[in-house]
XYZ file of C-alpha atoms in Angstrom:
51
model
C -55.941 54.451 71.664
C -52.642 53.518 70.067
C -50.091 56.108 69.091
C -46.511 56.861 68.255
C -44.818 59.921 66.802
C -46.483 59.496 63.403
C -49.786 57.657 63.898
C -52.827 58.155 66.104
C -55.650 55.635 66.137
C -58.839 56.575 67.971
C -61.716 54.217 67.267
C -64.387 56.432 68.854
C -65.172 58.920 66.066
C -66.991 61.349 68.380
C -63.985 61.439 70.694
C -61.663 61.924 67.711
C -63.662 64.979 66.585
C -63.391 66.455 70.072
C -59.613 65.957 70.136
C -59.325 67.621 66.732
C -61.040 70.730 68.143
C -58.901 70.639 71.287
C -55.740 70.688 69.143
C -56.797 74.099 67.820
C -57.184 75.622 71.295
C -54.679 77.825 73.056
C -52.337 76.282 75.630
C -54.299 77.573 78.620
C -57.517 75.906 77.447
C -55.646 72.700 76.593
C -54.127 72.638 80.084
C -57.587 72.918 81.632
C -58.918 70.064 79.510
C -55.872 67.912 80.297
C -56.398 68.520 84.016
C -60.055 67.552 83.732
C -59.126 64.403 81.808
C -56.491 63.500 84.414
C -59.050 63.859 87.220
C -61.672 61.875 85.334
C -59.217 59.067 84.529
C -58.042 58.983 88.156
C -61.647 58.648 89.356
C -62.380 55.949 86.768
C -59.355 53.928 87.855
C -60.264 54.309 91.534
C -63.824 53.122 90.926
C -62.540 50.198 88.858
C -60.093 49.228 91.610
C -62.638 49.362 94.436
C -65.617 47.815 92.663
């Protein structure tokens, strides 16, 4: 994913659709999703490092 202040490029169309829905959510729901993403990314990086 490449981005700056004006452009977002997400090649995975299914993921893009999910992010579009997330943008409509209230801040509490967004915070929960961000936390889940942070945890998932942390686990992915740990597995990648130790495999």
